[in-house]
CSV table of C-alpha atoms in Angstrom, one decimal:
chain,number,residue,atom,x,y,z
B,5,UNK,CA,37.2,-110.1,13.2
B,6,UNK,CA,35.8,-106.9,14.6
B,7,UNK,CA,34.0,-104.8,12.1
B,8,UNK,CA,34.2,-101.1,12.3
B,9,UNK,CA,31.5,-98.9,10.9
B,10,UNK,CA,32.1,-95.4,9.6
B,11,UNK,CA,31.6,-92.8,12.0
B,12,UNK,CA,28.4,-90.8,11.5
B,13,UNK,CA,28.9,-87.8,9.4
B,14,UNK,CA,28.3,-84.4,10.9
B,15,UNK,CA,25.8,-82.3,9.2
B,16,UNK,CA,26.3,-78.6,9.3
B,17,UNK,CA,23.6,-76.3,8.2
B,18,UNK,CA,24.8,-72.9,7.0
B,19,UNK,CA,22.2,-70.2,6.9
B,20,UNK,CA,22.6,-67.4,4.5
B,21,UNK,CA,22.6,-64.0,6.3
B,22,UNK,CA,21.9,-60.7,4.4
B,23,UNK,CA,24.3,-58.1,5.7
B,24,UNK,CA,22.3,-54.8,6.1
B,25,UNK,CA,24.0,-51.3,6.7
B,26,UNK,CA,24.0,-50.4,10.2
B,27,UNK,CA,21.0,-48.1,11.4
B,28,UNK,CA,23.3,-45.4,12.5
B,29,UNK,CA,24.6,-44.9,9.0
B,30,UNK,CA,21.2,-44.9,7.4
B,31,UNK,CA,20.1,-42.1,10.0
B,32,UNK,CA,23.2,-40.1,9.2
B,33,UNK,CA,22.5,-40.4,5.5
B,34,UNK,CA,19.0,-39.1,6.0
B,35,UNK,CA,20.1,-36.3,8.3
B,36,UNK,CA,22.6,-35.1,5.7
B,37,UNK,CA,19.9,-35.2,3.0
B,38,UNK,CA,17.5,-33.1,5.1
B,39,UNK,CA,20.3,-30.5,5.8
B,40,UNK,CA,20.9,-30.3,2.1
B,41,UNK,CA,17.3,-29.7,1.4
B,42,UNK,CA,17.0,-27.0,4.0
B,43,UNK,CA,20.1,-25.3,2.6
B,44,UNK,CA,18.5,-25.4,-0.9
B,45,UNK,CA,15.2,-24.0,0.4
B,46,UNK,CA,17.1,-21.1,2.1
B,47,UNK,CA,19.0,-20.6,-1.1
B,48,UNK,CA,15.8,-20.3,-3.1
B,49,UNK,CA,14.2,-18.0,-0.6
B,50,UNK,CA,17.3,-15.7,-0.7
B,51,UNK,CA,17.3,-15.6,-4.5
B,52,UNK,CA,13.4,-14.8,-4.4
B,53,UNK,CA,14.1,-11.9,-1.8
B,54,UNK,CA,16.9,-10.6,-3.9
B,55,UNK,CA,14.9,-10.7,-7.1
B,56,UNK,CA,12.0,-8.9,-5.2
B,57,UNK,CA,14.3,-6.2,-4.1
B,58,UNK,CA,15.6,-5.6,-7.5
B,59,UNK,CA,12.1,-5.5,-8.9
B,60,UNK,CA,10.9,-2.9,-6.3
B,61,UNK,CA,14.1,-0.7,-6.8
B,62,UNK,CA,13.4,-0.8,-10.6
B,63,UNK,CA,9.8,0.3,-10.0
B,64,UNK,CA,10.8,3.0,-7.5
B,65,UNK,CA,13.4,4.3,-10.1
B,66,UNK,CA,10.9,4.3,-12.9
B,67,UNK,CA,8.3,6.1,-10.8
B,68,UNK,CA,10.8,8.8,-9.8
B,69,UNK,CA,11.9,9.1,-13.3
B,70,UNK,CA,8.3,9.6,-14.6
B,71,UNK,CA,7.6,12.2,-11.8
B,72,UNK,CA,10.8,14.1,-12.8
B,73,UNK,CA,9.9,14.1,-16.4
B,74,UNK,CA,6.3,15.2,-15.6
B,75,UNK,CA,7.7,18.1,-13.5
B,76,UNK,CA,10.2,19.1,-16.1
B,77,UNK,CA,7.4,19.1,-18.8
B,78,UNK,CA,5.1,21.2,-16.6
B,79,UNK,CA,8.0,23.7,-15.9
B,80,UNK,CA,8.8,23.9,-19.6
B,81,UNK,CA,5.1,24.5,-20.4
B,82,UNK,CA,5.1,27.3,-17.8
B,83,UNK,CA,8.1,28.9,-19.2
B,84,UNK,CA,7.0,28.5,-22.8
B,85,UNK,CA,3.6,30.1,-21.8
B,86,UNK,CA,5.1,33.0,-20.0
B,87,UNK,CA,7.7,33.6,-22.8
B,88,UNK,CA,4.9,33.6,-25.5
B,89,UNK,CA,6.6,31.1,-27.8
B,90,UNK,CA,3.3,29.3,-28.5
B,91,UNK,CA,-0.4,29.8,-27.8
B,92,UNK,CA,-1.3,27.9,-24.7
B,93,UNK,CA,-5.0,27.9,-23.3
B,94,UNK,CA,-5.1,26.4,-19.8
B,95,UNK,CA,-8.4,25.7,-18.2
B,96,UNK,CA,-10.2,28.3,-16.1
B,97,UNK,CA,-8.5,28.3,-12.7
B,98,UNK,CA,-7.8,30.5,-9.6
B,99,UNK,CA,-5.7,30.5,-6.4
B,100,UNK,CA,-6.0,33.3,-3.8
B,101,UNK,CA,-4.2,33.5,-0.3
B,102,UNK,CA,-5.0,34.5,3.1
B,103,UNK,CA,-5.4,38.1,4.3
B,104,UNK,CA,-5.6,39.4,7.9
B,105,UNK,CA,-9.2,39.4,9.0
B,106,UNK,CA,-10.6,42.8,9.4
B,107,UNK,CA,-14.3,41.8,10.1
B,108,UNK,CA,-14.9,39.1,12.6
B,109,UNK,CA,-18.6,38.8,11.6
B,110,UNK,CA,-19.5,35.2,10.9
B,111,UNK,CA,-22.1,36.4,8.2
B,112,UNK,CA,-19.3,38.1,6.0
B,113,UNK,CA,-17.3,35.9,3.7
B,114,UNK,CA,-13.4,35.7,4.0
B,115,UNK,CA,-11.5,38.2,1.9
B,116,UNK,CA,-8.4,37.0,-0.1
B,117,UNK,CA,-5.3,38.4,-1.8
B,118,UNK,CA,-5.9,37.7,-5.4
B,119,UNK,CA,-3.1,39.5,-7.5
B,120,UNK,CA,0.2,39.2,-5.5
B,121,UNK,CA,2.5,36.5,-4.4
B,122,UNK,CA,1.2,32.9,-5.3
B,123,UNK,CA,-2.3,34.2,-6.2
B,124,UNK,CA,-3.6,34.2,-9.7
B,125,UNK,CA,-6.7,34.4,-11.7
B,126,UNK,CA,-7.3,32.8,-15.0
B,127,UNK,CA,-10.8,33.0,-16.6
B,128,UNK,CA,-12.1,33.4,-13.2
B,129,UNK,CA,-13.0,36.7,-11.7
B,130,UNK,CA,-12.7,37.9,-8.1
B,131,UNK,CA,-15.4,39.9,-6.4
B,132,UNK,CA,-15.4,40.8,-2.7
B,133,UNK,CA,-14.1,37.4,-1.5
B,134,UNK,CA,-16.0,35.3,-4.2
B,135,UNK,CA,-14.4,33.5,-7.1
B,136,UNK,CA,-16.8,34.0,-10.1
B,137,UNK,CA,-17.2,31.3,-12.6
B,138,UNK,CA,-17.0,32.4,-16.2
B,139,UNK,CA,-17.4,29.1,-18.0
B,140,UNK,CA,-19.7,26.2,-17.1
B,141,UNK,CA,-18.3,22.9,-16.2
B,142,UNK,CA,-17.1,20.6,-13.6
B,143,UNK,CA,-14.7,22.3,-11.0
B,144,UNK,CA,-12.4,21.1,-8.2
B,145,UNK,CA,-12.8,23.5,-5.4
B,146,UNK,CA,-10.6,23.7,-2.3
B,147,UNK,CA,-10.0,25.8,0.8
B,148,UNK,CA,-7.5,25.4,3.7
B,149,UNK,CA,-7.3,27.5,6.9
B,150,UNK,CA,-4.5,27.5,9.4
B,151,UNK,CA,-5.9,28.0,12.9
B,152,UNK,CA,-4.6,28.7,16.3
B,153,UNK,CA,-5.3,30.3,19.7
B,154,UNK,CA,-3.1,31.3,22.6
B,155,UNK,CA,-6.0,32.3,24.9
B,156,UNK,CA,-8.0,29.0,25.3
B,157,UNK,CA,-10.5,29.0,28.1
B,158,UNK,CA,-10.4,26.4,30.9
B,159,UNK,CA,-13.8,24.7,29.8
B,160,UNK,CA,-13.5,23.6,26.2
B,161,UNK,CA,-16.1,20.9,25.9
B,162,UNK,CA,-18.5,22.8,23.6
B,163,UNK,CA,-16.0,24.8,21.5
B,164,UNK,CA,-16.6,24.1,17.8
B,165,UNK,CA,-16.0,26.0,14.6
B,166,UNK,CA,-17.6,25.7,11.3
B,167,UNK,CA,-15.6,26.1,8.0
B,168,UNK,CA,-17.7,26.1,4.8
B,169,UNK,CA,-17.4,26.6,1.1
B,170,UNK,CA,-20.6,28.0,-0.4
B,171,UNK,CA,-22.0,28.7,-3.8
B,172,UNK,CA,-24.1,31.9,-4.6
B,173,UNK,CA,-26.3,31.0,-7.7
B,174,UNK,CA,-29.3,33.4,-8.5
B,175,UNK,CA,-28.9,35.2,-5.3
B,176,UNK,CA,-29.3,32.1,-3.2
B,177,UNK,CA,-26.4,30.8,-1.0
B,178,UNK,CA,-25.9,27.1,-1.1
B,179,UNK,CA,-23.5,25.1,1.2
B,180,UNK,CA,-21.3,22.8,-0.8
B,181,UNK,CA,-18.9,21.4,1.7
B,182,UNK,CA,-18.0,22.1,5.5
B,183,UNK,CA,-16.1,21.0,8.4
B,184,UNK,CA,-17.5,21.3,12.0
B,185,UNK,CA,-14.6,20.5,14.4
B,186,UNK,CA,-13.6,21.1,18.0
B,187,UNK,CA,-10.8,23.6,19.0
B,188,UNK,CA,-8.9,24.4,22.1
B,189,UNK,CA,-9.0,20.7,23.0
B,190,UNK,CA,-5.3,20.4,24.0
B,191,UNK,CA,-5.9,18.9,27.5
B,192,UNK,CA,-6.1,22.2,29.4
B,193,UNK,CA,-3.4,24.1,27.5
B,194,UNK,CA,-4.0,27.7,26.6
B,195,UNK,CA,-2.2,27.3,23.3
B,196,UNK,CA,-4.0,25.4,20.5
B,197,UNK,CA,-3.0,25.0,16.8
B,198,UNK,CA,-5.0,23.2,14.1
B,199,UNK,CA,-6.1,23.4,10.6
B,200,UNK,CA,-9.1,22.7,8.3
B,201,UNK,CA,-9.1,21.6,4.8
B,202,UNK,CA,-12.1,21.2,2.4
B,203,UNK,CA,-12.0,19.9,-1.2
B,204,UNK,CA,-14.4,18.5,-3.8
B,205,UNK,CA,-15.7,18.5,-7.4
B,206,UNK,CA,-18.9,20.4,-8.3
B,207,UNK,CA,-20.7,21.5,-11.3
B,208,UNK,CA,-20.7,25.3,-11.7
B,209,UNK,CA,-22.6,27.4,-14.3
B,210,UNK,CA,-21.5,30.7,-15.6
B,211,UNK,CA,-21.6,33.6,-13.1
B,212,UNK,CA,-21.9,31.3,-10.1
B,213,UNK,CA,-19.9,32.8,-7.1
B,214,UNK,CA,-17.9,30.5,-4.8
B,215,UNK,CA,-16.9,31.8,-1.4
B,216,UNK,CA,-15.6,30.7,2.0
B,217,UNK,CA,-17.1,31.4,5.5
B,218,UNK,CA,-15.7,30.8,8.9
B,219,UNK,CA,-17.6,31.0,12.2
B,220,UNK,CA,-14.7,31.8,14.4
B,221,UNK,CA,-12.5,34.1,12.4
B,222,UNK,CA,-10.3,35.1,15.2
B,223,UNK,CA,-8.8,31.6,15.0
B,224,UNK,CA,-7.4,32.1,11.4
B,225,UNK,CA,-3.6,32.4,11.2
B,226,UNK,CA,-2.1,34.0,8.0
B,227,UNK,CA,1.6,33.0,7.5
B,228,UNK,CA,3.1,33.7,4.2
B,229,UNK,CA,1.1,32.4,1.2
B,230,UNK,CA,1.2,28.6,2.0
B,231,UNK,CA,-0.9,28.2,5.0
B,232,UNK,CA,-4.3,29.7,4.3
B,233,UNK,CA,-5.6,29.7,0.8
B,234,UNK,CA,-8.7,29.1,-1.5
B,235,UNK,CA,-9.0,28.2,-5.0
B,236,UNK,CA,-10.7,26.3,-7.9
B,237,UNK,CA,-9.8,24.8,-11.4
B,238,UNK,CA,-11.8,23.1,-14.2
B,239,UNK,CA,-11.3,19.3,-14.5
């Protein structure tokens, strides 16, 4: 009798596989996150810019308001002072304006209009071109000259003028501030225009005289009351 054995059993090995998301999907997710971060950053920057602009506009508005209030207060003080509503005691001050030059000598001080137009004197006297201090203290002194020429020579290398503010104290003239500048330097042009401004704070004693000197007076141009002037006020 034939004997049959059992057929050999087939052994199958099943390996567990971990299914991971495709690489393409992961890259896409990272790209979206990056775009969202960039958009968030731009939004924050836009908000910061808007906030900065609002702050700047508020500061400008505040500054303009303060300047307007100050101007209004100054105008009100001037009106009250002129109207005599209350006693106002401004500090010593003076402002004089340009006159047509009659004497071109450099040794003679410039003469000024001291009573008409924008000119005024308050606790400061005027004497032959000089402002005379009546009260000792610290003063801001200034001078501005409008200059010009329509007959410039061809050679202008050595053309310079000197604009000075001087103090006469005990009969001694003391230079305080000065400009030494070139003129007629408009590249061969016959016409030249310029200006010179001096300003500074100085201690003055009673009876000191302050005056302006100019080496080339023929350059001075007097136009209205706002171009050439001289003045001082206690600070």
